[in-house]
XYZ file of N, CA and C in Angstrom:
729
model
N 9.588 4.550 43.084
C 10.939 4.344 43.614
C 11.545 5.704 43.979
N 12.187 5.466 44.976
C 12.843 6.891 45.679
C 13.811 7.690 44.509
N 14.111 8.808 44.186
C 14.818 9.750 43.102
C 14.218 9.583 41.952
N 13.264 8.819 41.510
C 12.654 8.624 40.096
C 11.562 9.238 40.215
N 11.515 10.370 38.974
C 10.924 11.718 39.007
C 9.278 10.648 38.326
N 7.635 11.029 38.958
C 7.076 10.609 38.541
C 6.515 11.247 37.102
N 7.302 12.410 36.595
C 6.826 12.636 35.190
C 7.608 12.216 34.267
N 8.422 10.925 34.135
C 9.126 10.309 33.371
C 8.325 10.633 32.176
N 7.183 9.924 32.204
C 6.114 10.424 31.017
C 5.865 11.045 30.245
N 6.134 12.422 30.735
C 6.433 14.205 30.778
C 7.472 14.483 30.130
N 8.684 13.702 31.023
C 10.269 14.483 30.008
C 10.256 13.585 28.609
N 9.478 12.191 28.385
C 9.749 11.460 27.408
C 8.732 12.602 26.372
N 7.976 12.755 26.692
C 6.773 13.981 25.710
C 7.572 14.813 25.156
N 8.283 15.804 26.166
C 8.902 16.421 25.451
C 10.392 16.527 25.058
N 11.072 15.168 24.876
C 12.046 15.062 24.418
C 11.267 14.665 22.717
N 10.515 13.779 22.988
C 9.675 13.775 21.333
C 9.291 14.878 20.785
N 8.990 15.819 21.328
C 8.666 16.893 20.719
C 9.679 17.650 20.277
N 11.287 17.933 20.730
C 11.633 18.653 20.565
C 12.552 17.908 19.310
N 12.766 16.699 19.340
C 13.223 15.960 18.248
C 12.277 16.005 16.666
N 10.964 15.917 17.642
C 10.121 16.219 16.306
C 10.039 17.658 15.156
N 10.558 18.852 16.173
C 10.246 20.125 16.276
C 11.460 20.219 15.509
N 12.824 19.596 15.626
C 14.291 20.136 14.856
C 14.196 19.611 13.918
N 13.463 17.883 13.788
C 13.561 17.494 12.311
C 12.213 18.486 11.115
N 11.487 18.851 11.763
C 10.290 19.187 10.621
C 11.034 20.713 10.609
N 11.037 21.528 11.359
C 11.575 23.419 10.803
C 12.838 23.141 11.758
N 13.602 22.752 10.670
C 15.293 22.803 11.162
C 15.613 23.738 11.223
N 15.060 24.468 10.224
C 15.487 26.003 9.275
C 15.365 26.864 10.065
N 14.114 27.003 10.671
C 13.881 27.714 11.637
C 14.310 27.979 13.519
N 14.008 26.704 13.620
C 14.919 26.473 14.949
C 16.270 27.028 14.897
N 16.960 26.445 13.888
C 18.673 26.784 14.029
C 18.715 28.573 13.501
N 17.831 29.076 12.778
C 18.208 30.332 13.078
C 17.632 31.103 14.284
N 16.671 30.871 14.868
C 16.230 31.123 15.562
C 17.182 31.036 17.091
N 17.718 30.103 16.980
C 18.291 29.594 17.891
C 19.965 30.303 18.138
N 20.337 30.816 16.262
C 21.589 31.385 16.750
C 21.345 32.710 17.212
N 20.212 33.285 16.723
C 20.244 34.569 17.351
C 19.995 34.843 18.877
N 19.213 34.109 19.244
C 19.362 33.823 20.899
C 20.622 33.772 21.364
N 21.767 33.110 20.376
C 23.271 32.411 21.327
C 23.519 34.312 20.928
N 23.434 34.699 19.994
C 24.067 36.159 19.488
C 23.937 36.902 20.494
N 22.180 37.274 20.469
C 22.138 38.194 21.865
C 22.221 37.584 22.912
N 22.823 36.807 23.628
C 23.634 36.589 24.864
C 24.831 37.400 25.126
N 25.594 36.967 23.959
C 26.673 37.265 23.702
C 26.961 38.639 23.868
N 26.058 39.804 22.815
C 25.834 41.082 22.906
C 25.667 41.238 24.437
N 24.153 40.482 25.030
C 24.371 41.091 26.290
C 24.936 41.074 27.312
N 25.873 40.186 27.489
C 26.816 40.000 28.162
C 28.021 40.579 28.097
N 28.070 41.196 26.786
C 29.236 41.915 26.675
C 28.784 43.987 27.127
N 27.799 43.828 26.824
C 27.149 44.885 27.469
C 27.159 45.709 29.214
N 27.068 43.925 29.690
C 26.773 44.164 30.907
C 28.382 43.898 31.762
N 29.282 44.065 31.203
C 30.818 43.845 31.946
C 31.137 44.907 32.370
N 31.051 46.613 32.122
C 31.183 47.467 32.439
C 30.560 48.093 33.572
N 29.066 47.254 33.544
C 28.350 47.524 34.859
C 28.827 46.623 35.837
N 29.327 46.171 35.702
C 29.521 44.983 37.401
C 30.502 45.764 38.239
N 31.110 46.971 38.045
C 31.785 47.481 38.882
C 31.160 48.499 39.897
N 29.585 48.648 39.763
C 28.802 49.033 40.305
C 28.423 48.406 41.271
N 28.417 48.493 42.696
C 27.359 47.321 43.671
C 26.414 48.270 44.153
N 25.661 48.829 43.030
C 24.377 49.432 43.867
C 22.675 48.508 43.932
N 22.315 47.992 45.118
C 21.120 47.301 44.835
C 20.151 48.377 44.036
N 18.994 47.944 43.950
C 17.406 48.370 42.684
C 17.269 49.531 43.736
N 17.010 49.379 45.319
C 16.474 50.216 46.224
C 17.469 51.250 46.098
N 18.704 51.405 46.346
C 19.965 52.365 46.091
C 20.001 52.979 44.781
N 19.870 52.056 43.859
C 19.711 52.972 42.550
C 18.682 53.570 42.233
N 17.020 53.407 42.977
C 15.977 54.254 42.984
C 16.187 55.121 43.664
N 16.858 55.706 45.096
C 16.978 56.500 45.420
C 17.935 57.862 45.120
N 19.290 57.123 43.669
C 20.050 57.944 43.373
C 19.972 59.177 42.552
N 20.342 60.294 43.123
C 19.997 61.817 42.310
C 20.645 61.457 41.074
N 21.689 60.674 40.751
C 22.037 60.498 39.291
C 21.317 59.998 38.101
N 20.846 61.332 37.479
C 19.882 60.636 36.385
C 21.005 59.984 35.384
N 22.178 60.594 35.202
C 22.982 59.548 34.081
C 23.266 58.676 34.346
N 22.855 58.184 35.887
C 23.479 56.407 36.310
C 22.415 55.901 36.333
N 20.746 55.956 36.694
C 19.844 55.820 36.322
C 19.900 55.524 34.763
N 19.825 56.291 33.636
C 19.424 56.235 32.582
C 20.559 55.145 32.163
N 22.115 55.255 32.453
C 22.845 53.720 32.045
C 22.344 52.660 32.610
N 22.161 52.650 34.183
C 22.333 51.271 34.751
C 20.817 50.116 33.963
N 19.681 51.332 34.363
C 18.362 50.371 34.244
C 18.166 49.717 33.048
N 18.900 50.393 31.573
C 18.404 50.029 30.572
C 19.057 48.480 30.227
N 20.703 48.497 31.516
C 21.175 47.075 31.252
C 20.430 45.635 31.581
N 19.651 46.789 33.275
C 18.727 45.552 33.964
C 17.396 44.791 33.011
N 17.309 45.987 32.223
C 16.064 45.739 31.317
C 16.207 44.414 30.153
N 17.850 45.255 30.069
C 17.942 43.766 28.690
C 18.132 42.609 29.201
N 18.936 42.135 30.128
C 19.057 40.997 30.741
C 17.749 40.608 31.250
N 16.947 41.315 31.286
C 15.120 40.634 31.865
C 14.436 40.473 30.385
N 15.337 40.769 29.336
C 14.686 40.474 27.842
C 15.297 39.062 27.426
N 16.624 39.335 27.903
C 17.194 38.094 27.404
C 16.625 36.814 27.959
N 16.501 36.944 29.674
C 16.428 35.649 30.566
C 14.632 35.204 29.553
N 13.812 36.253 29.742
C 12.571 36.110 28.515
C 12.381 35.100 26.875
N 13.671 35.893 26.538
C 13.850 34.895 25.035
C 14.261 33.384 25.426
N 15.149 33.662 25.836
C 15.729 32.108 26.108
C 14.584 30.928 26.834
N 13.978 31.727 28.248
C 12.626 30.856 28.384
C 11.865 30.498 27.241
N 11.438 31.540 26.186
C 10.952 31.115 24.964
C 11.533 29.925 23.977
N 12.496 30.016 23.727
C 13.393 28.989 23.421
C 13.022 27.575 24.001
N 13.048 27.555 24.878
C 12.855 26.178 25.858
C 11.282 25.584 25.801
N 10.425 26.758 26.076
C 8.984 26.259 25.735
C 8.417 25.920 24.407
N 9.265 26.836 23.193
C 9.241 26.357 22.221
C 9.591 24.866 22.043
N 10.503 24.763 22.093
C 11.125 22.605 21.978
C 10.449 22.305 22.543
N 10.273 22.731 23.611
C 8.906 21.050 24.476
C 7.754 21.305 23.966
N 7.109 22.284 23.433
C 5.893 22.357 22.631
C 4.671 23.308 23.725
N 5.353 24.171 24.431
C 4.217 24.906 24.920
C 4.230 26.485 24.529
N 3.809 26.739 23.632
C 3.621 27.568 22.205
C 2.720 28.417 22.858
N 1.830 28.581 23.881
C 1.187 29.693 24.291
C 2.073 30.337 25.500
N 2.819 29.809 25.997
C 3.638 30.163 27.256
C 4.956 30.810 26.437
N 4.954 30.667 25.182
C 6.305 31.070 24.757
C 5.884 32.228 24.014
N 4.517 32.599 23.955
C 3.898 33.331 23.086
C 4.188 34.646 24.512
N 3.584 34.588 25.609
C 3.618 35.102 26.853
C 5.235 35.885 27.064
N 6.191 34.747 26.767
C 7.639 34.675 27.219
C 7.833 36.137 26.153
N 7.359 36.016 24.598
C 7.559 36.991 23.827
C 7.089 38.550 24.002
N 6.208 38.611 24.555
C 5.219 39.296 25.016
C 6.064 40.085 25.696
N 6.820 39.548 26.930
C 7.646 40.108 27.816
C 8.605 40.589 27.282
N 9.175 40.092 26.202
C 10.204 40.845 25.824
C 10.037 42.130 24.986
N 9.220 41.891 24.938
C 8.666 43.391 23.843
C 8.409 44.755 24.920
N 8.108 43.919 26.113
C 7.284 45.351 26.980
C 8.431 45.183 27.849
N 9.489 44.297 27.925
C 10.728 44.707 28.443
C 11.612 45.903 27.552
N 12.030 45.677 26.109
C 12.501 46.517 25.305
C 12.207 47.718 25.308
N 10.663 48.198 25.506
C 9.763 49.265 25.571
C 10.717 50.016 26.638
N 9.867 49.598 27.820
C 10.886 50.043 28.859
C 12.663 50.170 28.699
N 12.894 49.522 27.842
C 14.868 49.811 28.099
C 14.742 50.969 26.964
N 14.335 51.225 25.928
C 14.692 51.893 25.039
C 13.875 53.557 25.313
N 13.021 53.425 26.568
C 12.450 54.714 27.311
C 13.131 55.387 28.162
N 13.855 54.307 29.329
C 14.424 54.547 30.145
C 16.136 54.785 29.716
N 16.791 54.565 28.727
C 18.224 55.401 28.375
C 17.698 56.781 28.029
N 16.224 57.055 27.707
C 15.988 58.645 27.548
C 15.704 59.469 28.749
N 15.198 58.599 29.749
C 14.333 59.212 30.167
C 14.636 58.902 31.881
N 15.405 59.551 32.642
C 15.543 58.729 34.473
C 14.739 58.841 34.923
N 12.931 59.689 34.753
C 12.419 59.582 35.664
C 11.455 58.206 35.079
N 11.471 57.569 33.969
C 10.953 56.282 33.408
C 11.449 55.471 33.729
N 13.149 55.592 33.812
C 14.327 54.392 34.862
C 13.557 54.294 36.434
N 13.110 55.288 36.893
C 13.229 55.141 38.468
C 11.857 54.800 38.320
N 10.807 55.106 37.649
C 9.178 54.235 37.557
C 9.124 52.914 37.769
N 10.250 52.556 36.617
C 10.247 51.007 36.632
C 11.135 50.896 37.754
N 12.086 51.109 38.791
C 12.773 50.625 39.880
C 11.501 50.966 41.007
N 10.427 51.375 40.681
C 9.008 51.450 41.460
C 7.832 50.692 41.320
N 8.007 49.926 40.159
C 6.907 49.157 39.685
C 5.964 49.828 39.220
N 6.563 50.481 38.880
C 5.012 51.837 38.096
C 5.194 51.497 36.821
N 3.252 51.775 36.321
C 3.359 51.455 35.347
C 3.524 52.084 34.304
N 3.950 51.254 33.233
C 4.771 52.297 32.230
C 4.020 53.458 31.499
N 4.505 54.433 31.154
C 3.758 55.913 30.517
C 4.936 56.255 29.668
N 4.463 56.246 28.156
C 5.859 56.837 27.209
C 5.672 58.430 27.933
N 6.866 59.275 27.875
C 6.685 60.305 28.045
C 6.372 61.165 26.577
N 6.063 62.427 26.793
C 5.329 62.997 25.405
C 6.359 63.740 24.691
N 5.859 62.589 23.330
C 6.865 63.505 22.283
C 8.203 61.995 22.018
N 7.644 61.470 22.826
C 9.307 60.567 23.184
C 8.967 59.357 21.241
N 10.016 59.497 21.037
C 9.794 58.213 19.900
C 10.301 57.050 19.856
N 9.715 55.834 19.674
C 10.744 54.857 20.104
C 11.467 54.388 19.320
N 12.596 53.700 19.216
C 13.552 53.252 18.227
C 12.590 52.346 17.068
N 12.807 52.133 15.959
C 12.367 51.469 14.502
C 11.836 50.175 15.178
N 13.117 49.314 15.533
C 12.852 48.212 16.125
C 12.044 47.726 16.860
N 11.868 48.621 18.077
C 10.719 48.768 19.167
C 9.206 49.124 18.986
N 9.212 50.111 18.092
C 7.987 50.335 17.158
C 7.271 49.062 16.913
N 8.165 48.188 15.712
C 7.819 47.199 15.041
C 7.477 45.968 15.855
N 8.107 46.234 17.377
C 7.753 44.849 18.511
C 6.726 45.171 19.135
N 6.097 46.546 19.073
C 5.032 47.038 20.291
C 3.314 46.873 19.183
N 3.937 46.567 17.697
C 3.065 45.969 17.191
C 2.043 45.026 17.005
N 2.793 43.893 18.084
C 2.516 42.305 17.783
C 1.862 42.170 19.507
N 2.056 43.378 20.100
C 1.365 43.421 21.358
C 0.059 42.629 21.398
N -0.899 42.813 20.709
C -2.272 41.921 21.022
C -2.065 40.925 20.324
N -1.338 40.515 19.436
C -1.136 39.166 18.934
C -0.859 38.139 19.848
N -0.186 38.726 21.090
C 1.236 37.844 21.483
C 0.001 37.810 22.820
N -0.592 38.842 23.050
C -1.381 38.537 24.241
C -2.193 37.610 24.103
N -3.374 37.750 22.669
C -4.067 36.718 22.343
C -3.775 35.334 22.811
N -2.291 35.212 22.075
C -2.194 33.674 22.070
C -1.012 33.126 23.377
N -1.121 34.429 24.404
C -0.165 33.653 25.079
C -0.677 34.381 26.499
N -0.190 35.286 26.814
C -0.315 36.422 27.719
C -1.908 36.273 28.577
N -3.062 35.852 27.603
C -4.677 35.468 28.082
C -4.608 34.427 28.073
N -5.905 33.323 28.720
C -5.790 32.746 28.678
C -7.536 32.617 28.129
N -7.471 32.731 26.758
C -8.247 32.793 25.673
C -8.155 31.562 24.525
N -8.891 31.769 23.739
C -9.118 30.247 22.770
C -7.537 30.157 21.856
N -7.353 31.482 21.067
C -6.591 31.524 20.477
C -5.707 30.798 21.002
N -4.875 31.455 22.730
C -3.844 30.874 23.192
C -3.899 29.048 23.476
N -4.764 28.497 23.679
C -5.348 26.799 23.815
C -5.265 26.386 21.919
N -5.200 27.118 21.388
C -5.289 27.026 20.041
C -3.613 26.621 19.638
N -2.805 27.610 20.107
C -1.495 27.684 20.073
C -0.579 26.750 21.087
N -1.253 26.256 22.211
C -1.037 25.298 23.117
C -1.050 23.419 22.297
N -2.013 23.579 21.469
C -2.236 22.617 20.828
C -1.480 21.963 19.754
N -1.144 23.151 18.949
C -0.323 22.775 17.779
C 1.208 21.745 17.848
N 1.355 21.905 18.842
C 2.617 21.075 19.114
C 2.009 19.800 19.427
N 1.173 19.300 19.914
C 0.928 17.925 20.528
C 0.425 16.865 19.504
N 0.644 16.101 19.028
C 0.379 15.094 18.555
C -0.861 14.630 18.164
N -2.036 15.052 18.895
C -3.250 14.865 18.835
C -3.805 15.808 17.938
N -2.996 17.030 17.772
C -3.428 18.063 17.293
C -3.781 17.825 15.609
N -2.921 16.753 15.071
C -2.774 16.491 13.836
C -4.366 16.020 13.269
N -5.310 15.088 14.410
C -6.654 14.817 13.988
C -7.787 16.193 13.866
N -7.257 17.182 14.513
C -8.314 17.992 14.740
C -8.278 19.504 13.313
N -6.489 19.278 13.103
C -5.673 20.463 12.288
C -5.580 20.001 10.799
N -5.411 18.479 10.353
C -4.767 17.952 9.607
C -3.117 18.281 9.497
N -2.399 17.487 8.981
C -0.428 17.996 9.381
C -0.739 19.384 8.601
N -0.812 19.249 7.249
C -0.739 20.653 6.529
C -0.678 21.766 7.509
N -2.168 22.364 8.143
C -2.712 23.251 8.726
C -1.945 23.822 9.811
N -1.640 22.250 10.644
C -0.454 22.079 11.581
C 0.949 22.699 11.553
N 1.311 22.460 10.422
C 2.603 22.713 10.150
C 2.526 24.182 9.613
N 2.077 24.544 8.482
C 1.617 25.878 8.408
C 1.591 26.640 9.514
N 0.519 26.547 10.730
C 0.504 27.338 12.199
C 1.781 27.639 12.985
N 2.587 26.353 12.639
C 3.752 26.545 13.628
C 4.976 27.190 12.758
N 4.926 27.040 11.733
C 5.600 27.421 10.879
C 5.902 28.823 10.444
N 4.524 29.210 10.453
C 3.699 30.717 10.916
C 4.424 31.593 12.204
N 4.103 30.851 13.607
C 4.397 31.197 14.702
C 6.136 31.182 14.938
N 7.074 29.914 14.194
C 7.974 30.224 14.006
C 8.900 31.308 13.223
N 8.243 32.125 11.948
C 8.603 33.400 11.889
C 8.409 34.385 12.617
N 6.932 34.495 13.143
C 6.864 35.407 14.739
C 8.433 35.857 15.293
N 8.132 34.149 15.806
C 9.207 34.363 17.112
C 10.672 34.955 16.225
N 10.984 34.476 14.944
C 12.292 34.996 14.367
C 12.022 36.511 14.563
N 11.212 36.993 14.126
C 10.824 38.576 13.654
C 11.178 39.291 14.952
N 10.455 38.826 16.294
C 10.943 39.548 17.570
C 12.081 39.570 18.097
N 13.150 37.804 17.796
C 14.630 37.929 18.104
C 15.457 39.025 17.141
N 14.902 39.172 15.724
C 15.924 39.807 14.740
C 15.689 41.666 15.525
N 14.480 41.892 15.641
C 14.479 43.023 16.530
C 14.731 43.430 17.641
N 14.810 42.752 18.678
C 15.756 42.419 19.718
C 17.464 42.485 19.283
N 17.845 41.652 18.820
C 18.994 42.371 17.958
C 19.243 43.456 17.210
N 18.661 44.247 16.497
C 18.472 45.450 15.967
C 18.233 46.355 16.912
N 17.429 46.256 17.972
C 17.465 47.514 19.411
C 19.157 47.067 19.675
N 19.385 46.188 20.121
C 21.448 46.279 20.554
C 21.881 46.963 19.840
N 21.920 46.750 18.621
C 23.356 47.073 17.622
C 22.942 48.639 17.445
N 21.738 49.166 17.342
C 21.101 50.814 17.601
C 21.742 51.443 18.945
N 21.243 50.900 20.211
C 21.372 50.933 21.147
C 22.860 51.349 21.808
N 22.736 50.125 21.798
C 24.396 49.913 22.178
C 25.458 49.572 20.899
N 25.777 50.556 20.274
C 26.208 50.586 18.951
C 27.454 50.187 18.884
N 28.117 50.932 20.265
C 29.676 51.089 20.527
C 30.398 49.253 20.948
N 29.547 48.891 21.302
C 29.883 47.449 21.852
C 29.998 46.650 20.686
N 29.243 46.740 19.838
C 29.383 46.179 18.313
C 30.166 46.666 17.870
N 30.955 47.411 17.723
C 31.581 48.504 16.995
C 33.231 47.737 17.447
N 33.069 47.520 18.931
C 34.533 46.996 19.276
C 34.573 45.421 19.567
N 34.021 45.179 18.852
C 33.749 43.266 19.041
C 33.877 43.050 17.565
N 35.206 42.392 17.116
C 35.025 42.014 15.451
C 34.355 40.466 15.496
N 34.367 39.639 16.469
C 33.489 38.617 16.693
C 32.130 38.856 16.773
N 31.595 39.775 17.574
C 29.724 40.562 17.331
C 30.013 40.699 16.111
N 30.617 41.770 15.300
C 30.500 42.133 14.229
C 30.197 41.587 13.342
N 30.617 39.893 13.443
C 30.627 38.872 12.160
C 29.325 37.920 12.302
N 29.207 37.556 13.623
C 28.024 36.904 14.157
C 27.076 37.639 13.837
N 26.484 38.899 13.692
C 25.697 39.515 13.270
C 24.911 40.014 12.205
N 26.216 40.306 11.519
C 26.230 40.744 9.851
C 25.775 39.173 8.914
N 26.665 38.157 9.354
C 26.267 36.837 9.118
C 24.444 36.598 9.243
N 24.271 36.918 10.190
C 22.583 36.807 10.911
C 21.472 37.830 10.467
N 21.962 38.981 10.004
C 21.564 39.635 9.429
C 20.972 39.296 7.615
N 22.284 38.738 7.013
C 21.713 38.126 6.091
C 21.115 36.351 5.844
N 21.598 35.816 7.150
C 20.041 34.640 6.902
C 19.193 35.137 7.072
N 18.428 36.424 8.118
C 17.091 37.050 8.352
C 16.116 37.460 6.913
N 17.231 37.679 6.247
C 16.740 38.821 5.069
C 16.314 37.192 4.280
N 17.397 36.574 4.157
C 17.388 35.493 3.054
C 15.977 34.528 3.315
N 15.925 34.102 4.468
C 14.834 32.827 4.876
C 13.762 33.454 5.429
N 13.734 34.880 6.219
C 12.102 35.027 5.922
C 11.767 36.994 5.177
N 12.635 37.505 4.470
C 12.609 38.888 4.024
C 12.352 39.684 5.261
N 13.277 39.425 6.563
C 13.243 40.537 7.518
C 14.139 41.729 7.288
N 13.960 43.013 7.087
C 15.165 43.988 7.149
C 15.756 44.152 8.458
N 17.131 45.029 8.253
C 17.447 45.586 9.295
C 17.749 46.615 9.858
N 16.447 46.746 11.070
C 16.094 48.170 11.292
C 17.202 48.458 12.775
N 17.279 50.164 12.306
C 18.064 50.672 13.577
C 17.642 51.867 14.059
């Protein structure tokens, strides 16, 4: 029939899944989930000072200003971290756990890049070139960033390739998976993969509040949303908080 989408099938899958996914790790979803609404919030409040800028990517690669370089790119960077998490978010509920593994991936080698490029304009104008990234020497990266550039082959494994692991992690969400995993094993894996993903949002938040310190500093609403989030991190899976 004309306007009736033929993957009815499809959205009913993963509306089950994502119902299935809030009732079994509530715990996890909902924190997981506020820190995503958090860093929005952060980055959006970040990025209000830049909109009075109308310089396109091509204009700002060509600008002799390394201090507008080293501000502007590191904003473009986070907002390409954020639009990242939140895709993660979404593939998470419908249950495609290797694509969200990928989504994570990006945000880590997005961060890389933002937390290089406030040091560094000729690393700002690389990336407004598509070049590929080179820490410069000597350069150190923030605690946070360290701890995300860690999980680099993890996140590729199971998301980023398209390797067993990642079909491994593709699986765990589907229903069928339960004959091949038993629930235990099942639930364990995702359960597993759901601290992952907490561990990279709580550091993602920890590069902001480092980062961009001053924006936290004048937001008593960030301030509370945070500090709040800070101690479910610690409480439900012993994450610290690094700056």
């Amino acid at each position: 029939m004309l306007g009736e989408s033929p993957l009815v099938w499809l959205d009913e899958m993963e509306r089950d899944c994502q119902l299935s996914m809030r009732k079994t790790f509530a715990k996890e979803i909902d924190l997981f989930e506020q820190q995503v609404n958090v860093i929005s919030l952060y980055v959006s409040e970040i990025g209000k000072p830049k909109r009075g800028t109308h310089l396109t990517i091509g204009e700002l690669e060509k600008s002799p200003d390394e201090a507008l370089l080293r501000s502007m790119v590191p904003v473009f960077l986070i907002f390409q971290a954020m639009d990242n998490l939140q895709a993660a978010r979404l593939n998470i509920l419908h249950g495609y756990f290797s694509v969200a593994n990928a989504c994570l991936r990006n945000v880590v080698e997005v961060l890389r890049w933002a937390n290089t490029a406030v040091e560094s304009a000729e690393v700002a104008r690389e990336w407004l070139r598509d070049v590929k990234y080179t820490k410069p020497k000597n350069f150190v990266l923030a605690p946070p960033v360290r701890e995300l550039v860690k999980l680099f082959a993890r996140l590729s494994t199971g998301g980023s390739h398209p390797l067993a692991t990642a079909r491994t992690y593709s699986a765990w969400a589907k229903s069928e998976a339960s004959r091949f995993l038993g629930d235990e094993l099942r639930v364990k894996g995702i359960r597993s993969f759901l601290g992952l993903t907490n561990q990279i949002s709580a550091n993602f938040l920890f590069f902001l509040v480092g980062q961009f310190n001053q924006v936290w500093q004048e937001n008593l609403l960030l301030q509370g949303e945070v500090n709040e989030l800070v101690r479910d991190l610690h409480t439900v899976f012993g994450i610290k908080f690094l700056t």
